[in-house]
mmCIF file of C-alpha atoms in Angstrom:
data_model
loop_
_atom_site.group_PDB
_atom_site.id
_atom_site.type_symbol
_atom_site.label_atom_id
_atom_site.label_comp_id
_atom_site.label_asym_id
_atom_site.label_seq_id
_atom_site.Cartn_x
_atom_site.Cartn_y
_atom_site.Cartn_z
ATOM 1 C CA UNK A 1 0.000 0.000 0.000
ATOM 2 C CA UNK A 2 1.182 3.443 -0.930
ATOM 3 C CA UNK A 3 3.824 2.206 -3.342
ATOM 4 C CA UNK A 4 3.665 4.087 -6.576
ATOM 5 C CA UNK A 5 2.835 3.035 -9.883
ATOM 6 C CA UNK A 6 4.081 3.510 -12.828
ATOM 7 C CA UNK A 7 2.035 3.361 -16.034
ATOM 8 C CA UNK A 8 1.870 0.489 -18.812
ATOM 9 C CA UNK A 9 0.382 2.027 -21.241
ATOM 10 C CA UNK A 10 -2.384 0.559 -22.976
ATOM 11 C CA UNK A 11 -2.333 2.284 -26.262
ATOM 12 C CA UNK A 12 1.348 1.654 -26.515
ATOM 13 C CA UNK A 13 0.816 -2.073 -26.413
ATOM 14 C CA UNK A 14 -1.716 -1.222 -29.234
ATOM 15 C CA UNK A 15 0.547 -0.196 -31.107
ATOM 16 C CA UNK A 16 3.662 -2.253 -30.134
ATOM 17 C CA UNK A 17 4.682 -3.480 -33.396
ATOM 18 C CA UNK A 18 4.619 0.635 -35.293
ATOM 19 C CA UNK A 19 6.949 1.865 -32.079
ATOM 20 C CA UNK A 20 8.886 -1.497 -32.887
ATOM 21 C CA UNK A 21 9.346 -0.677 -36.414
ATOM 22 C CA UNK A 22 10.052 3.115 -35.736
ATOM 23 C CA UNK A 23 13.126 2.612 -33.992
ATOM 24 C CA UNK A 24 12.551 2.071 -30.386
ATOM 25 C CA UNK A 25 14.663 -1.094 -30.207
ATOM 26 C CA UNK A 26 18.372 -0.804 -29.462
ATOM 27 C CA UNK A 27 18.396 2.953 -28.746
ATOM 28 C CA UNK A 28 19.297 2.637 -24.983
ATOM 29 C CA UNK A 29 16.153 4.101 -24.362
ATOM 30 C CA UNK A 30 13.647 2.178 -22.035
ATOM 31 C CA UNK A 31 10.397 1.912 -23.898
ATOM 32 C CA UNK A 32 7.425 1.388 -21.176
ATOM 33 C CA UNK A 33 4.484 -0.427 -22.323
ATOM 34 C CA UNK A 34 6.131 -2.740 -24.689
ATOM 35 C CA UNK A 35 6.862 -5.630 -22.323
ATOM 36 C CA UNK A 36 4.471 -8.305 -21.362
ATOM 37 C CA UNK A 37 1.686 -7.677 -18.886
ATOM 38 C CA UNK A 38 3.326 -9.633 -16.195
ATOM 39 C CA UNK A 39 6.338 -7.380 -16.218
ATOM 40 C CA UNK A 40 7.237 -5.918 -13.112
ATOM 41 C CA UNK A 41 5.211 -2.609 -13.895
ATOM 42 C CA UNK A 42 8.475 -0.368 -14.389
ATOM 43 C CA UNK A 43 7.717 2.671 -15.805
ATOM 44 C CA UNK A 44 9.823 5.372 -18.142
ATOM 45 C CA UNK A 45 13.128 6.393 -17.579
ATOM 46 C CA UNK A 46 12.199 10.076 -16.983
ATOM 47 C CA UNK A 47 14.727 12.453 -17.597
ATOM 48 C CA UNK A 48 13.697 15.556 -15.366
ATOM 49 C CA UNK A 49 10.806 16.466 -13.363
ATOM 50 C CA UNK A 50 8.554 19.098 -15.769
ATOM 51 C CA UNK A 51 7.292 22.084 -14.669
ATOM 52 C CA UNK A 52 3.477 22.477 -16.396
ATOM 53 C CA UNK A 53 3.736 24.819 -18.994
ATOM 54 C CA UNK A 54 6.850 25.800 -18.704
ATOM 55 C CA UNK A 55 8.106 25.299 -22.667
ATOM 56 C CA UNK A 56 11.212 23.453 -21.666
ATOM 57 C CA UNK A 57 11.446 21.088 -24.338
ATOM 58 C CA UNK A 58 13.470 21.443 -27.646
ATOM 59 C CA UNK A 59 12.512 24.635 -29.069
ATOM 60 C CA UNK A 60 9.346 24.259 -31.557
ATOM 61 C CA UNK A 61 8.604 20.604 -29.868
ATOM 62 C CA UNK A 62 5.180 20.423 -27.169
ATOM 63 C CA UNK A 63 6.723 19.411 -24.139
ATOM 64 C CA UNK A 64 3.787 16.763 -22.890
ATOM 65 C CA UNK A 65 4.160 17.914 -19.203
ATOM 66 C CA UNK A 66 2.760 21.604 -20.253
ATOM 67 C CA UNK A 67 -0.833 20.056 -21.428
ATOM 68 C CA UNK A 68 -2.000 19.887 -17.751
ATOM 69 C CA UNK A 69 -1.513 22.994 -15.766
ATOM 70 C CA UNK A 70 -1.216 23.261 -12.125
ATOM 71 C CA UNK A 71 -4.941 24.109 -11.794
ATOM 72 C CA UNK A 72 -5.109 20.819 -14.414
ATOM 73 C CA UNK A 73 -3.499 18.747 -12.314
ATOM 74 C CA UNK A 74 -5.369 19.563 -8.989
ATOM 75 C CA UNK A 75 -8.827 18.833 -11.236
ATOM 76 C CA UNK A 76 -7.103 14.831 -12.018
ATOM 77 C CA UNK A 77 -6.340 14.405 -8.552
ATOM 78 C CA UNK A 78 -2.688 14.659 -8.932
ATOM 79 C CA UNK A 79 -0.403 16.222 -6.698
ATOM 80 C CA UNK A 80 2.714 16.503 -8.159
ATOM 81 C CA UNK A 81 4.173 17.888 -11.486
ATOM 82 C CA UNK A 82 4.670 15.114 -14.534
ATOM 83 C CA UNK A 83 8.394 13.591 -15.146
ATOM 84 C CA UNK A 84 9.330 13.571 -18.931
ATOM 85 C CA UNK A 85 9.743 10.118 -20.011
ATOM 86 C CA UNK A 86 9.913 8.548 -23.559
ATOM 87 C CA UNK A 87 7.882 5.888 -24.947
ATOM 88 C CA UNK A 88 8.813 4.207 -27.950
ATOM 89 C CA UNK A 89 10.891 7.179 -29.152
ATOM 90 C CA UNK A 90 7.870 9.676 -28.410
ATOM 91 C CA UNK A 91 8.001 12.057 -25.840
ATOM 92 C CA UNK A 92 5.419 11.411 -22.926
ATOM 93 C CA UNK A 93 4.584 12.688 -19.420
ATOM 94 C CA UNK A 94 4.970 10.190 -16.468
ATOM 95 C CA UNK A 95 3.150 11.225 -13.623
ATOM 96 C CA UNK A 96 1.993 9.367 -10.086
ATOM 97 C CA UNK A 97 -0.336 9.736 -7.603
ATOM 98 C CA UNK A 98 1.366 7.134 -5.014
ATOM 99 C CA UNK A 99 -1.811 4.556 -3.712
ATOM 100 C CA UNK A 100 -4.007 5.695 -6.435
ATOM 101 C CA UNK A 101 -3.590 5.664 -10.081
ATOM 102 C CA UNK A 102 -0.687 6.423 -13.136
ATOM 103 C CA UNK A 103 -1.009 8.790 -15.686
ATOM 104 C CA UNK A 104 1.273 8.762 -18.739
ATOM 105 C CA UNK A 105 0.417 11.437 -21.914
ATOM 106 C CA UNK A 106 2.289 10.841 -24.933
ATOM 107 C CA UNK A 107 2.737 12.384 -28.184
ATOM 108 C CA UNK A 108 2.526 9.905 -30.508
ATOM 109 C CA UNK A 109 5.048 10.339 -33.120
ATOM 110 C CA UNK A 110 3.913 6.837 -35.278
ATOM 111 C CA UNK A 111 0.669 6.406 -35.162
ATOM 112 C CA UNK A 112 -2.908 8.133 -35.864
ATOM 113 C CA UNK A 113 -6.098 7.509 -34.781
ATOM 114 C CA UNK A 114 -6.757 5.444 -38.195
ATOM 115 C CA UNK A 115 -3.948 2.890 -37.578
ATOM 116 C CA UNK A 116 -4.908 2.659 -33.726
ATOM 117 C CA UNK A 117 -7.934 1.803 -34.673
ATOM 118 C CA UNK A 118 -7.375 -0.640 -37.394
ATOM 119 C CA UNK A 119 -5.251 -2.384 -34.668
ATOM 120 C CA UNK A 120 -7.483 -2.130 -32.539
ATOM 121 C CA UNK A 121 -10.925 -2.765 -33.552
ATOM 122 C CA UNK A 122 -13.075 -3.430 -30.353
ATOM 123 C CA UNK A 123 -11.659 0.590 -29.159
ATOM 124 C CA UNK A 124 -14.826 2.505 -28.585
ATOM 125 C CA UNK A 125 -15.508 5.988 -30.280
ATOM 126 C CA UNK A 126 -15.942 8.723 -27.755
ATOM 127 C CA UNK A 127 -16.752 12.644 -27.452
ATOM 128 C CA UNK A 128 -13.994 14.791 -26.418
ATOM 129 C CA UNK A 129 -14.303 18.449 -25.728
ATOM 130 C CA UNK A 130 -14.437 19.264 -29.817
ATOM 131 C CA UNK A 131 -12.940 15.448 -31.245
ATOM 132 C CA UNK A 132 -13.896 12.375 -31.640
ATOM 133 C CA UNK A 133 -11.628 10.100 -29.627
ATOM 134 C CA UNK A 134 -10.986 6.408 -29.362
ATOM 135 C CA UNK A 135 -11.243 4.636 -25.524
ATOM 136 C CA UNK A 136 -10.018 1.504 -24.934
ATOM 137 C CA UNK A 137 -10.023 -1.079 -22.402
ATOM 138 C CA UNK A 138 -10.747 -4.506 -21.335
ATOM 139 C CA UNK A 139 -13.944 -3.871 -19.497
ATOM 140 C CA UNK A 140 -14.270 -8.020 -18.963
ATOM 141 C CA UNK A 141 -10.976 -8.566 -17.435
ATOM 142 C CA UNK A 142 -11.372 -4.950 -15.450
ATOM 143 C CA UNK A 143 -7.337 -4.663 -14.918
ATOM 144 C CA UNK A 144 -7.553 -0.840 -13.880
ATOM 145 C CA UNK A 145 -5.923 0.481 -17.057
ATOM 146 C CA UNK A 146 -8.307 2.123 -19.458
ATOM 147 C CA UNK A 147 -6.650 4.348 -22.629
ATOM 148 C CA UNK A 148 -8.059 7.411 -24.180
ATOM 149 C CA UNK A 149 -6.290 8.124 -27.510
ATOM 150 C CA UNK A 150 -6.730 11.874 -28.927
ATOM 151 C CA UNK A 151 -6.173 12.968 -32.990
ATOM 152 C CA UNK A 152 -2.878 15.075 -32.618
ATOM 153 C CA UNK A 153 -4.253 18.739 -33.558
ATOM 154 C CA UNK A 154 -3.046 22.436 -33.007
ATOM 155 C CA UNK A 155 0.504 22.538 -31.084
ATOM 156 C CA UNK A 156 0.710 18.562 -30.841
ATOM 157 C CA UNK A 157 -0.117 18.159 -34.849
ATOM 158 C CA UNK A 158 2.572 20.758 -35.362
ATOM 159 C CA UNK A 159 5.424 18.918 -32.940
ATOM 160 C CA UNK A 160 5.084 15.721 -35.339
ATOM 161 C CA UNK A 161 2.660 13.830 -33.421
ATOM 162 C CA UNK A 162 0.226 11.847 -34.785
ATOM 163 C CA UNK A 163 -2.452 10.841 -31.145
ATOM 164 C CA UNK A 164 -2.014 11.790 -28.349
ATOM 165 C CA UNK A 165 -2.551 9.361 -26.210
ATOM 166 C CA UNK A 166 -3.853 9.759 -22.199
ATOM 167 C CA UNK A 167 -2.894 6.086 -20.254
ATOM 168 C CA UNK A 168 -4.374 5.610 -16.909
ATOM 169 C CA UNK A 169 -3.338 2.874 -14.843
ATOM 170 C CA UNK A 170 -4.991 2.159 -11.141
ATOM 171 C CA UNK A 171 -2.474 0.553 -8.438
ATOM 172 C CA UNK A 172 -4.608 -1.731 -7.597
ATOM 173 C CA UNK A 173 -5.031 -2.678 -11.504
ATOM 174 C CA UNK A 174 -8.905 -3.428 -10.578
ATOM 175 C CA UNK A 175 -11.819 -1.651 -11.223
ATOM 176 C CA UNK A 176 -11.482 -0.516 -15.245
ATOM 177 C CA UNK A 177 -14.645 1.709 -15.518
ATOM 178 C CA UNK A 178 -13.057 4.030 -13.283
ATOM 179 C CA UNK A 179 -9.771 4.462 -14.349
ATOM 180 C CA UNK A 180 -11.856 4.867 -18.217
ATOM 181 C CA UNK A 181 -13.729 8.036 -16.241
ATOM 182 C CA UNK A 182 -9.912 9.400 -15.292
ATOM 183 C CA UNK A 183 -8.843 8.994 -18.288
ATOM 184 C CA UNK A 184 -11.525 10.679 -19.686
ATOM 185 C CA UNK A 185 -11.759 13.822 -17.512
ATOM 186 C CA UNK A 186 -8.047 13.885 -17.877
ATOM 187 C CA UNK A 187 -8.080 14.003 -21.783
ATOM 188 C CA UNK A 188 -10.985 16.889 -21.483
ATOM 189 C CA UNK A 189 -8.233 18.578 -19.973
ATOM 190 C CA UNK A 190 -5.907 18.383 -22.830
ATOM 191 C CA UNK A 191 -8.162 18.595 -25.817
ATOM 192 C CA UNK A 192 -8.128 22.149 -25.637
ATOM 193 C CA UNK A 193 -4.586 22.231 -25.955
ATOM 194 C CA UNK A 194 -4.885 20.326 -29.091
ATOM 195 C CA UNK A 195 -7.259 21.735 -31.036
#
């Protein structure tokens, strides 16, 4: 109890075999999401702890940890600021709320909304904010992860993303329809930032 978790994302599993392909392997780089699901749960190496909006990454890049605000934050019941982290060559936000849940945002650099959902055909549409989104989750085995994956618009469309994608993990890993409900008010948050 109280131990932090650390996020395995969903939609990066979705899309294992593009983040494969796109250079991931032998870069040095830990890639978080890629291994099996009885890994041991290790998350991103993060590089530095982010300050929210505080346009800190390479010049012309979105930095992932400045789509949630302080104010942001406080809303997803998070305490602390995001740790930059990369997943499969994409830059992402790694952020923990110890005994509770894991949040990871990424900017997916490899793969759109059509491809996610080609490769993943039982993801649910969903409304949100001014997009239509894709959810998905295992609502049967209810694992506590749940994955809301975003169109890469605005600033994130610009950066060379192509999703954005909003992983929620529970540390518990039970109870799926509410980490789906985080992970849904948390990607309200962003979509503005987006669009």
């Amino acid at each position: 109890m109280g131990e932090a978790v650390r996020v395995r994302p969903v939609a990066a599993l979705l899309a294992g075999a593009v983040l494969a392909g796109a250079g991931a392997c032998g870069t040095g780089e830990r890639v978080a999401g890629l291994a099996s699901v009885g890994d041991s749960g290790a998350g991103p190496v993060a590089s530095a702890p982010a300050t929210a909006r505080s346009g800190t990454a390479a010049q012309g890049e979105l930095d992932p940890c400045s789509l949630l605000g302080p104010a942001d934050r406080s809303s997803a019941g998070l305490a602390e600021a995001g740790e930059r982290a990369t997943v499969g060559g994409s830059p992402a936000c790694d952020y923990v709320q110890p005994g509770d849940f894991g949040l990871l945002v990424t900017l997916d650099h490899h793969a759109d909304l059509d491809l996610l959902r080609e490769r993943s055909p039982e993801a649910e549409e969903v409304r949100v904010g001014a997009v239509t989104a894709l959810r998905v989750a295992d609502l049967a085995a209810d694992d506590g992860t749940c994955a809301v994956l975003l169109p890469a618009g605005g600033a994130a469309g610009r950066s060379g993303a192509r999703s954005v994608h909003v992983d929620v993990t529970l540390t518990d890993f039970q109870d799926t329809r509410r980490a789906c409900t985080r992970a849904l008010a948390v990607a309200e948050l962003i979509e503005p930032e987006l669009t």
